[in-house]
Amino acid sequence: MTTMQDITSPMTSSEKRATLSLASIYALRMFGLFLIMPVLSLFAEQLEDTTPALIGWAIGAYGLSQAIFQIPFGLISDRIGRKKVIVFGLLLFVLGSVVAAVSTSIYGVLLGRIIQGAGAIAGPIMALVADLTQEVHRTKAMALIGASIGISFGVAVAAGPVIAHFIGLHGLFWLIAVLSILAIGVLIFIVPNPRVSKKHRDAEVMPAQFSKVLKNAELLRLNYGIFTLHVILTASFVVLPLLMRDAGLLPAEHWKVYLPVFITSMAGIIPFIILAEKKRQMKAVFLGAIAALVLADIGLMQLHGSLVGIIGLLWLFFCGFNLLEATLPSLISKTAPGDLRGTAMGIYSTSQFLGAGIGGAVGGWCYGQFGAGSVFLFCAAAAASWLLLSLSMTPPRYWANLLISLEQLSEQEANDFAAVVLKISGVEDITLHHEEAVAYLKVDNQQLDRDQLQQLITRYINN
């Protein structure tokens, strides 16, 4: 890692290679997980011992094992190496895919999904990104990886029914295993090796900081939000594919709904993202997106027998869902202290995966006991509870994170640098960690005097 020379400098070719290759690994893995979501309910009759409750468990089971293992995998990677842990996690994903591919029972598919989720590589990948990028580019690199997850979700949901039509559910699991092997190849042959690996507070979980994060009421509110969002998502996909089929749309043609709905909903939320971030109306936009979920689920509860109704309300649902998926990580980043961001994101991700697991289980149980309408009633109630909890949220401070390497400074020089930096317009907070030789800054990008900050970096660090 080189000392940051220019806060406006572009990524180096090595950083671009590392970011794009790691994003592709993450995207391939998530693509494999999401491929199953829109088809498992449809193909469940091929499996022995199938019940609605077990289908729900199978759809969401990966989330439970992810929630259990994703923080430990990140911590282990600090000890034995990032790439070793990522390869092991991908091999577990291959194993789980094979177990599901050869299973004739829903129990075998359920076991395979649990093993798939146990290969929890999110933490090690983020740590490796941090090892391979300069501090000033790390947030950008992680944002690119986050975008790759969103794209993989949209493509997988649209492609899953088409691919499954040709190769079946078992063929889909074999395909996922092959994609995971390709991801291992990318990791070994394309992802650069870091010169040195170390702990990064902005990218990794710090167990000693758990209590600080868990005592932060605003972060807990956001964790409940991502938990609820993925409860609703997985519960909905227990029944949505079945409802579209029963309304007259052949499973192989479900992409004709998913693809345009996803694309147009993504386009539709762009003005709201601008309103939230640029016009600083985040709370209003955030509450509006949750309200859209409530309305969509109430509508689906009433109109789930109509294909036109399903399509229209699914579009409204994805408008809210995509907007919340985009804004929640931003809110975590704005809310968490700069040196706790990695820990906050780790707990946030655990909440997300836990929601996916519980959502599938509850959605399957509701469907089996009371029918499809009860699933959407449950989802509407969950979204309404989130909306009520969010009404009292503190409007976020529009602060971005900036890291500055202080490797060339003594402790006293770093303290002097921090004192001067705090006087710059737009710099709201600075936290020094001398043992890491890093300064964590919270800045207001609309007010930040970047030229003055760069002059100070040149004066104190680059000389």
mmCIF file of C-alpha atoms in Angstrom, residues 3-343:
data_model
loop_
_atom_site.group_PDB
_atom_site.id
_atom_site.type_symbol
_atom_site.label_atom_id
_atom_site.label_comp_id
_atom_site.label_asym_id
_atom_site.label_seq_id
_atom_site.Cartn_x
_atom_site.Cartn_y
_atom_site.Cartn_z
ATOM 1 C CA THR A 3 0.840 6.562 0.897
ATOM 2 C CA MET A 4 -2.034 8.502 -0.599
ATOM 3 C CA GLN A 5 -0.618 11.339 -2.669
ATOM 4 C CA ASP A 6 -3.720 12.971 -4.137
ATOM 5 C CA ILE A 7 -7.318 12.764 -2.913
ATOM 6 C CA THR A 8 -8.543 13.425 -6.471
ATOM 7 C CA SER A 9 -6.298 10.864 -8.181
ATOM 8 C CA PRO A 10 -7.911 8.040 -10.198
ATOM 9 C CA MET A 11 -7.542 4.367 -9.341
ATOM 10 C CA THR A 12 -4.376 2.711 -10.546
ATOM 11 C CA SER A 13 -4.586 -0.119 -13.080
ATOM 12 C CA SER A 14 -3.807 -2.613 -10.296
ATOM 13 C CA GLU A 15 -6.629 -1.233 -8.150
ATOM 14 C CA LYS A 16 -9.072 -1.408 -11.048
ATOM 15 C CA ARG A 17 -8.040 -4.998 -11.750
ATOM 16 C CA ALA A 18 -8.457 -5.966 -8.106
ATOM 17 C CA THR A 19 -11.814 -4.246 -7.727
ATOM 18 C CA LEU A 20 -13.362 -5.558 -10.944
ATOM 19 C CA SER A 21 -12.114 -9.108 -10.461
ATOM 20 C CA LEU A 22 -13.297 -9.286 -6.844
ATOM 21 C CA ALA A 23 -16.629 -7.755 -7.869
ATOM 22 C CA SER A 24 -16.985 -10.492 -10.494
ATOM 23 C CA ILE A 25 -16.336 -13.180 -7.868
ATOM 24 C CA TYR A 26 -18.936 -11.727 -5.546
ATOM 25 C CA ALA A 27 -21.390 -11.297 -8.425
ATOM 26 C CA LEU A 28 -20.935 -14.890 -9.624
ATOM 27 C CA ARG A 29 -21.592 -16.215 -6.151
ATOM 28 C CA MET A 30 -24.645 -14.061 -5.525
ATOM 29 C CA PHE A 31 -25.930 -14.792 -9.027
ATOM 30 C CA GLY A 32 -25.852 -18.473 -8.140
ATOM 31 C CA LEU A 33 -27.765 -17.892 -4.915
ATOM 32 C CA PHE A 34 -30.384 -15.674 -6.540
ATOM 33 C CA LEU A 35 -30.956 -17.974 -9.536
ATOM 34 C CA ILE A 36 -32.866 -20.372 -7.316
ATOM 35 C CA MET A 37 -35.184 -17.793 -5.753
ATOM 36 C CA PRO A 38 -37.722 -17.409 -8.624
ATOM 37 C CA VAL A 39 -37.839 -21.106 -9.599
ATOM 38 C CA LEU A 40 -37.679 -23.321 -6.521
ATOM 39 C CA SER A 41 -41.400 -23.048 -5.757
ATOM 40 C CA LEU A 42 -42.213 -23.872 -9.377
ATOM 41 C CA PHE A 43 -40.040 -26.983 -9.572
ATOM 42 C CA ALA A 44 -40.732 -28.251 -6.066
ATOM 43 C CA GLU A 45 -43.177 -30.889 -7.296
ATOM 44 C CA GLN A 46 -40.168 -32.757 -8.749
ATOM 45 C CA LEU A 47 -38.810 -33.252 -5.248
ATOM 46 C CA GLU A 48 -39.838 -35.794 -2.640
ATOM 47 C CA ASP A 49 -41.259 -34.755 0.745
ATOM 48 C CA THR A 50 -42.066 -31.248 -0.452
ATOM 49 C CA THR A 51 -44.248 -28.996 1.692
ATOM 50 C CA PRO A 52 -44.760 -25.214 1.453
ATOM 51 C CA ALA A 53 -42.898 -24.740 4.729
ATOM 52 C CA LEU A 54 -39.872 -26.716 3.502
ATOM 53 C CA ILE A 55 -39.850 -24.792 0.214
ATOM 54 C CA GLY A 56 -39.673 -21.592 2.232
ATOM 55 C CA TRP A 57 -36.832 -22.963 4.317
ATOM 56 C CA ALA A 58 -34.967 -24.029 1.169
ATOM 57 C CA ILE A 59 -35.345 -20.602 -0.433
ATOM 58 C CA GLY A 60 -34.046 -18.743 2.615
ATOM 59 C CA ALA A 61 -31.765 -21.302 4.270
ATOM 60 C CA TYR A 62 -28.586 -19.879 2.762
ATOM 61 C CA GLY A 63 -29.231 -16.684 4.719
ATOM 62 C CA LEU A 64 -29.137 -18.419 8.088
ATOM 63 C CA SER A 65 -25.758 -20.053 7.502
ATOM 64 C CA GLN A 66 -24.443 -16.821 5.989
ATOM 65 C CA ALA A 67 -25.506 -14.955 9.124
ATOM 66 C CA ILE A 68 -23.653 -17.468 11.295
ATOM 67 C CA PHE A 69 -20.398 -17.680 9.352
ATOM 68 C CA GLN A 70 -19.812 -14.361 7.584
ATOM 69 C CA ILE A 71 -18.183 -12.560 10.537
ATOM 70 C CA PRO A 72 -16.041 -15.581 11.608
ATOM 71 C CA PHE A 73 -14.793 -16.052 8.027
ATOM 72 C CA GLY A 74 -13.621 -12.443 7.955
ATOM 73 C CA LEU A 75 -11.796 -12.825 11.259
ATOM 74 C CA ILE A 76 -10.158 -16.094 10.176
ATOM 75 C CA SER A 77 -8.899 -14.449 6.980
ATOM 76 C CA ASP A 78 -6.845 -12.075 9.141
ATOM 77 C CA ARG A 79 -4.970 -15.072 10.511
ATOM 78 C CA ILE A 80 -4.496 -17.462 7.601
ATOM 79 C CA GLY A 81 -4.854 -15.246 4.536
ATOM 80 C CA ARG A 82 -7.683 -13.774 2.481
ATOM 81 C CA LYS A 83 -7.395 -15.922 -0.614
ATOM 82 C CA LYS A 84 -7.250 -19.200 1.320
ATOM 83 C CA VAL A 85 -10.494 -18.396 3.117
ATOM 84 C CA ILE A 86 -12.211 -17.200 -0.082
ATOM 85 C CA VAL A 87 -11.205 -20.384 -1.933
ATOM 86 C CA PHE A 88 -12.488 -22.489 0.972
ATOM 87 C CA GLY A 89 -15.765 -20.565 0.977
ATOM 88 C CA LEU A 90 -16.199 -21.022 -2.763
ATOM 89 C CA LEU A 91 -15.463 -24.738 -2.454
ATOM 90 C CA LEU A 92 -18.203 -24.968 0.175
ATOM 91 C CA PHE A 93 -20.488 -23.218 -2.303
ATOM 92 C CA VAL A 94 -19.559 -25.793 -4.956
ATOM 93 C CA LEU A 95 -20.184 -28.631 -2.492
ATOM 94 C CA GLY A 96 -23.578 -27.248 -1.515
ATOM 95 C CA SER A 97 -24.543 -26.854 -5.167
ATOM 96 C CA VAL A 98 -23.565 -30.455 -5.925
ATOM 97 C CA VAL A 99 -25.455 -31.761 -2.886
ATOM 98 C CA ALA A 100 -28.578 -29.947 -4.092
ATOM 99 C CA ALA A 101 -28.024 -31.038 -7.712
ATOM 100 C CA VAL A 102 -27.975 -34.768 -6.885
ATOM 101 C CA SER A 103 -30.814 -34.631 -4.341
ATOM 102 C CA THR A 104 -34.258 -35.972 -5.151
ATOM 103 C CA SER A 105 -35.736 -34.761 -1.852
ATOM 104 C CA ILE A 106 -36.485 -31.267 -0.627
ATOM 105 C CA TYR A 107 -34.381 -32.135 2.417
ATOM 106 C CA GLY A 108 -31.328 -32.628 0.207
ATOM 107 C CA VAL A 109 -31.910 -29.284 -1.505
ATOM 108 C CA LEU A 110 -32.333 -27.674 1.901
ATOM 109 C CA LEU A 111 -29.026 -29.160 3.066
ATOM 110 C CA GLY A 112 -27.333 -27.976 -0.121
ATOM 111 C CA ARG A 113 -28.604 -24.430 0.402
ATOM 112 C CA ILE A 114 -27.309 -24.419 3.983
ATOM 113 C CA ILE A 115 -23.857 -25.539 2.794
ATOM 114 C CA GLN A 116 -23.934 -22.917 0.034
ATOM 115 C CA GLY A 117 -24.548 -20.187 2.580
ATOM 116 C CA ALA A 118 -21.829 -21.516 4.884
ATOM 117 C CA GLY A 119 -19.265 -20.403 2.309
ATOM 118 C CA ALA A 120 -19.556 -16.848 3.615
ATOM 119 C CA ILE A 121 -16.903 -14.921 1.722
ATOM 120 C CA ALA A 122 -18.245 -11.364 1.958
ATOM 121 C CA GLY A 123 -15.952 -10.379 4.837
ATOM 122 C CA PRO A 124 -12.723 -11.777 3.348
ATOM 123 C CA ILE A 125 -13.499 -10.186 -0.027
ATOM 124 C CA MET A 126 -14.001 -6.759 1.533
ATOM 125 C CA ALA A 127 -10.808 -7.191 3.540
ATOM 126 C CA LEU A 128 -8.905 -8.149 0.384
ATOM 127 C CA VAL A 129 -10.312 -5.102 -1.395
ATOM 128 C CA ALA A 130 -8.977 -2.983 1.457
ATOM 129 C CA ASP A 131 -5.553 -4.671 1.181
ATOM 130 C CA LEU A 132 -5.396 -3.948 -2.550
ATOM 131 C CA THR A 133 -6.630 -0.348 -2.693
ATOM 132 C CA GLN A 134 -5.386 2.959 -1.393
ATOM 133 C CA GLU A 135 -7.438 4.458 1.400
ATOM 134 C CA VAL A 136 -8.765 7.228 -0.815
ATOM 135 C CA HIS A 137 -10.227 4.743 -3.312
ATOM 136 C CA ARG A 138 -11.595 2.148 -0.912
ATOM 137 C CA THR A 139 -15.130 3.505 -0.649
ATOM 138 C CA LYS A 140 -15.371 3.666 -4.442
ATOM 139 C CA ALA A 141 -14.167 0.071 -4.761
ATOM 140 C CA MET A 142 -16.698 -1.192 -2.242
ATOM 141 C CA ALA A 143 -19.473 0.743 -3.968
ATOM 142 C CA LEU A 144 -18.606 -0.999 -7.242
ATOM 143 C CA ILE A 145 -18.847 -4.375 -5.530
ATOM 144 C CA GLY A 146 -22.187 -3.375 -4.048
ATOM 145 C CA ALA A 147 -23.446 -2.400 -7.500
ATOM 146 C CA SER A 148 -22.358 -5.775 -8.886
ATOM 147 C CA ILE A 149 -24.572 -7.497 -6.296
ATOM 148 C CA GLY A 150 -27.588 -5.462 -7.384
ATOM 149 C CA ILE A 151 -26.968 -6.268 -11.037
ATOM 150 C CA SER A 152 -26.502 -9.967 -10.306
ATOM 151 C CA PHE A 153 -29.823 -10.002 -8.446
ATOM 152 C CA GLY A 154 -31.725 -8.449 -11.342
ATOM 153 C CA VAL A 155 -30.126 -10.690 -13.959
ATOM 154 C CA ALA A 156 -30.557 -13.851 -11.855
ATOM 155 C CA VAL A 157 -34.238 -13.270 -11.115
ATOM 156 C CA ALA A 158 -34.932 -12.728 -14.821
ATOM 157 C CA ALA A 159 -32.668 -15.517 -16.088
ATOM 158 C CA GLY A 160 -33.545 -18.188 -13.530
ATOM 159 C CA PRO A 161 -36.918 -19.211 -15.019
ATOM 160 C CA VAL A 162 -35.503 -19.295 -18.568
ATOM 161 C CA ILE A 163 -32.460 -21.388 -17.697
ATOM 162 C CA ALA A 164 -34.487 -23.729 -15.486
ATOM 163 C CA HIS A 165 -36.921 -24.310 -18.370
ATOM 164 C CA PHE A 166 -34.087 -25.843 -20.409
ATOM 165 C CA ILE A 167 -31.992 -27.643 -17.793
ATOM 166 C CA GLY A 168 -34.352 -28.042 -14.832
ATOM 167 C CA LEU A 169 -33.742 -27.333 -11.172
ATOM 168 C CA HIS A 170 -30.960 -29.906 -10.834
ATOM 169 C CA GLY A 171 -29.229 -28.564 -13.931
ATOM 170 C CA LEU A 172 -29.416 -25.101 -12.398
ATOM 171 C CA PHE A 173 -27.500 -26.282 -9.351
ATOM 172 C CA TRP A 174 -24.857 -27.898 -11.592
ATOM 173 C CA LEU A 175 -24.525 -24.595 -13.452
ATOM 174 C CA ILE A 176 -24.066 -22.772 -10.168
ATOM 175 C CA ALA A 177 -21.276 -25.192 -9.210
ATOM 176 C CA VAL A 178 -19.493 -24.482 -12.503
ATOM 177 C CA LEU A 179 -19.805 -20.714 -12.003
ATOM 178 C CA SER A 180 -18.260 -21.081 -8.557
ATOM 179 C CA ILE A 181 -15.301 -22.980 -9.998
ATOM 180 C CA LEU A 182 -14.854 -20.141 -12.496
ATOM 181 C CA ALA A 183 -14.845 -17.708 -9.583
ATOM 182 C CA ILE A 184 -12.009 -19.694 -7.962
ATOM 183 C CA GLY A 185 -10.062 -19.388 -11.217
ATOM 184 C CA VAL A 186 -10.581 -15.621 -11.250
ATOM 185 C CA LEU A 187 -9.342 -15.392 -7.664
ATOM 186 C CA ILE A 188 -6.202 -17.451 -8.283
ATOM 187 C CA PHE A 189 -5.167 -16.136 -11.680
ATOM 188 C CA ILE A 190 -6.526 -12.584 -11.948
ATOM 189 C CA VAL A 191 -6.891 -11.043 -8.485
ATOM 190 C CA PRO A 192 -3.516 -9.540 -7.461
ATOM 191 C CA ASN A 193 -1.778 -10.692 -4.301
ATOM 192 C CA PRO A 194 -1.476 -7.977 -1.631
ATOM 193 C CA ARG A 195 1.985 -6.991 -0.522
ATOM 194 C CA VAL A 196 0.757 -6.938 3.057
ATOM 195 C CA SER A 197 -2.511 -7.787 4.791
ATOM 196 C CA LYS A 198 -3.659 -5.938 7.882
ATOM 197 C CA LYS A 199 -6.808 -5.036 9.779
ATOM 198 C CA HIS A 200 -8.887 -2.243 8.277
ATOM 199 C CA ARG A 201 -11.430 -0.654 10.590
ATOM 200 C CA ASP A 202 -13.374 0.802 7.673
ATOM 201 C CA ALA A 203 -13.753 -2.582 5.936
ATOM 202 C CA GLU A 204 -13.594 -5.281 8.617
ATOM 203 C CA VAL A 205 -15.353 -6.267 11.802
ATOM 204 C CA MET A 206 -13.539 -5.368 15.025
ATOM 205 C CA PRO A 207 -15.014 -7.602 17.771
ATOM 206 C CA ALA A 208 -13.932 -5.208 20.498
ATOM 207 C CA GLN A 209 -16.194 -2.569 18.955
ATOM 208 C CA PHE A 210 -19.402 -4.652 18.914
ATOM 209 C CA SER A 211 -20.803 -3.034 22.045
ATOM 210 C CA LYS A 212 -20.382 0.489 20.641
ATOM 211 C CA VAL A 213 -22.217 -0.405 17.441
ATOM 212 C CA LEU A 214 -24.971 -2.340 19.195
ATOM 213 C CA LYS A 215 -25.612 0.559 21.583
ATOM 214 C CA ASN A 216 -26.151 2.986 18.696
ATOM 215 C CA ALA A 217 -29.927 3.356 18.371
ATOM 216 C CA GLU A 218 -29.781 4.745 14.822
ATOM 217 C CA LEU A 219 -27.639 1.853 13.593
ATOM 218 C CA LEU A 220 -29.966 -0.652 15.292
ATOM 219 C CA ARG A 221 -32.905 0.971 13.511
ATOM 220 C CA LEU A 222 -31.136 0.531 10.167
ATOM 221 C CA ASN A 223 -30.241 -3.082 10.999
ATOM 222 C CA TYR A 224 -33.900 -3.780 11.712
ATOM 223 C CA GLY A 225 -34.670 -2.200 8.363
ATOM 224 C CA ILE A 226 -32.403 -4.425 6.272
ATOM 225 C CA PHE A 227 -33.583 -7.446 8.269
ATOM 226 C CA THR A 228 -37.204 -6.595 7.474
ATOM 227 C CA LEU A 229 -36.510 -5.816 3.827
ATOM 228 C CA HIS A 230 -35.049 -9.270 3.223
ATOM 229 C CA VAL A 231 -37.720 -10.977 5.308
ATOM 230 C CA ILE A 232 -40.243 -9.474 2.884
ATOM 231 C CA LEU A 233 -38.219 -10.317 -0.229
ATOM 232 C CA THR A 234 -37.731 -14.012 0.482
ATOM 233 C CA ALA A 235 -41.249 -14.500 1.860
ATOM 234 C CA SER A 236 -42.685 -12.952 -1.294
ATOM 235 C CA PHE A 237 -40.709 -15.209 -3.608
ATOM 236 C CA VAL A 238 -42.141 -18.284 -1.934
ATOM 237 C CA VAL A 239 -45.488 -17.484 -3.568
ATOM 238 C CA LEU A 240 -44.980 -14.955 -6.400
ATOM 239 C CA PRO A 241 -43.768 -17.507 -8.999
ATOM 240 C CA LEU A 242 -46.708 -19.779 -8.191
ATOM 241 C CA LEU A 243 -49.207 -16.943 -8.417
ATOM 242 C CA MET A 244 -47.947 -15.824 -11.826
ATOM 243 C CA ARG A 245 -48.148 -19.405 -13.083
ATOM 244 C CA ASP A 246 -51.670 -19.830 -11.725
ATOM 245 C CA ALA A 247 -52.669 -16.533 -13.340
ATOM 246 C CA GLY A 248 -51.794 -18.001 -16.734
ATOM 247 C CA LEU A 249 -48.146 -17.062 -17.332
ATOM 248 C CA LEU A 250 -45.945 -20.050 -18.174
ATOM 249 C CA PRO A 251 -42.867 -20.320 -15.903
ATOM 250 C CA ALA A 252 -40.471 -20.016 -18.857
ATOM 251 C CA GLU A 253 -42.030 -16.631 -19.612
ATOM 252 C CA HIS A 254 -41.738 -15.163 -16.131
ATOM 253 C CA TRP A 255 -38.685 -13.233 -17.313
ATOM 254 C CA LYS A 256 -41.089 -11.100 -19.351
ATOM 255 C CA VAL A 257 -42.337 -9.778 -16.026
ATOM 256 C CA TYR A 258 -39.156 -9.733 -13.945
ATOM 257 C CA LEU A 259 -36.844 -8.084 -16.483
ATOM 258 C CA PRO A 260 -38.944 -5.055 -17.454
ATOM 259 C CA VAL A 261 -40.197 -4.605 -13.899
ATOM 260 C CA PHE A 262 -36.647 -4.593 -12.546
ATOM 261 C CA ILE A 263 -35.234 -2.302 -15.239
ATOM 262 C CA THR A 264 -38.058 0.247 -15.142
ATOM 263 C CA SER A 265 -38.129 0.290 -11.359
ATOM 264 C CA MET A 266 -34.379 0.956 -11.308
ATOM 265 C CA ALA A 267 -34.861 3.819 -13.754
ATOM 266 C CA GLY A 268 -37.820 5.098 -11.753
ATOM 267 C CA ILE A 269 -35.873 5.486 -8.523
ATOM 268 C CA ILE A 270 -33.049 7.605 -9.994
ATOM 269 C CA PRO A 271 -34.851 10.941 -9.351
ATOM 270 C CA PHE A 272 -35.493 9.865 -5.760
ATOM 271 C CA ILE A 273 -31.837 8.959 -5.194
ATOM 272 C CA ILE A 274 -30.874 12.409 -6.476
ATOM 273 C CA LEU A 275 -33.490 13.971 -4.212
ATOM 274 C CA ALA A 276 -32.189 11.994 -1.243
ATOM 275 C CA GLU A 277 -28.470 12.559 -1.757
ATOM 276 C CA LYS A 278 -28.080 15.797 -3.697
ATOM 277 C CA LYS A 279 -31.115 17.656 -2.356
ATOM 278 C CA ARG A 280 -30.635 16.139 1.087
ATOM 279 C CA GLN A 281 -34.158 14.796 1.526
ATOM 280 C CA MET A 282 -33.027 11.343 2.639
ATOM 281 C CA LYS A 283 -35.527 10.823 5.457
ATOM 282 C CA ALA A 284 -38.568 11.737 3.352
ATOM 283 C CA VAL A 285 -37.438 9.519 0.474
ATOM 284 C CA PHE A 286 -36.598 6.695 2.868
ATOM 285 C CA LEU A 287 -40.014 6.776 4.530
ATOM 286 C CA GLY A 288 -41.712 6.991 1.140
ATOM 287 C CA ALA A 289 -39.902 3.859 -0.045
ATOM 288 C CA ILE A 290 -41.024 1.890 3.025
ATOM 289 C CA ALA A 291 -44.574 3.142 2.481
ATOM 290 C CA ALA A 292 -44.359 1.819 -1.097
ATOM 291 C CA LEU A 293 -43.617 -1.643 0.306
ATOM 292 C CA VAL A 294 -46.634 -1.449 2.615
ATOM 293 C CA LEU A 295 -48.924 -0.415 -0.232
ATOM 294 C CA ALA A 296 -47.529 -3.038 -2.615
ATOM 295 C CA ASP A 297 -48.042 -5.853 -0.109
ATOM 296 C CA ILE A 298 -51.554 -4.718 0.805
ATOM 297 C CA GLY A 299 -52.358 -4.604 -2.906
ATOM 298 C CA LEU A 300 -50.891 -8.063 -3.512
ATOM 299 C CA MET A 301 -52.914 -9.409 -0.610
ATOM 300 C CA GLN A 302 -56.068 -8.276 -2.443
ATOM 301 C CA LEU A 303 -55.104 -8.755 -6.119
ATOM 302 C CA HIS A 304 -52.766 -11.755 -6.163
ATOM 303 C CA GLY A 305 -55.154 -13.627 -8.460
ATOM 304 C CA SER A 306 -54.801 -11.053 -11.263
ATOM 305 C CA LEU A 307 -51.701 -11.114 -13.484
ATOM 306 C CA VAL A 308 -52.090 -7.410 -14.293
ATOM 307 C CA GLY A 309 -52.411 -6.637 -10.593
ATOM 308 C CA ILE A 310 -49.347 -8.738 -9.750
ATOM 309 C CA ILE A 311 -47.224 -7.002 -12.393
ATOM 310 C CA GLY A 312 -48.232 -3.494 -11.361
ATOM 311 C CA LEU A 313 -47.785 -4.114 -7.670
ATOM 312 C CA LEU A 314 -44.526 -5.998 -8.221
ATOM 313 C CA TRP A 315 -43.240 -2.886 -9.997
ATOM 314 C CA LEU A 316 -44.221 -0.752 -6.996
ATOM 315 C CA PHE A 317 -42.582 -3.262 -4.669
ATOM 316 C CA PHE A 318 -39.305 -3.201 -6.594
ATOM 317 C CA CYS A 319 -39.303 0.586 -6.704
ATOM 318 C CA GLY A 320 -39.362 0.590 -2.917
ATOM 319 C CA PHE A 321 -37.012 -2.373 -2.594
ATOM 320 C CA ASN A 322 -34.339 -1.040 -4.981
ATOM 321 C CA LEU A 323 -34.464 2.412 -3.427
ATOM 322 C CA LEU A 324 -34.016 0.985 0.058
ATOM 323 C CA GLU A 325 -31.234 -1.367 -1.041
ATOM 324 C CA ALA A 326 -29.407 1.665 -2.419
ATOM 325 C CA THR A 327 -29.976 3.997 0.530
ATOM 326 C CA LEU A 328 -29.545 1.699 3.523
ATOM 327 C CA PRO A 329 -25.770 1.105 3.050
ATOM 328 C CA SER A 330 -25.370 4.837 2.490
ATOM 329 C CA LEU A 331 -27.184 5.537 5.743
ATOM 330 C CA ILE A 332 -25.007 3.041 7.612
ATOM 331 C CA SER A 333 -21.908 4.734 6.216
ATOM 332 C CA LYS A 334 -23.194 8.200 7.151
ATOM 333 C CA THR A 335 -24.274 7.158 10.640
ATOM 334 C CA ALA A 336 -21.376 4.991 11.817
ATOM 335 C CA PRO A 337 -18.196 6.672 13.094
ATOM 336 C CA GLY A 338 -15.457 6.376 10.486
ATOM 337 C CA ASP A 339 -13.408 3.896 12.487
ATOM 338 C CA LEU A 340 -16.476 1.712 13.218
ATOM 339 C CA ARG A 341 -17.773 1.475 9.676
ATOM 340 C CA GLY A 342 -16.447 -2.044 9.053
ATOM 341 C CA THR A 343 -17.999 -3.369 12.262
#
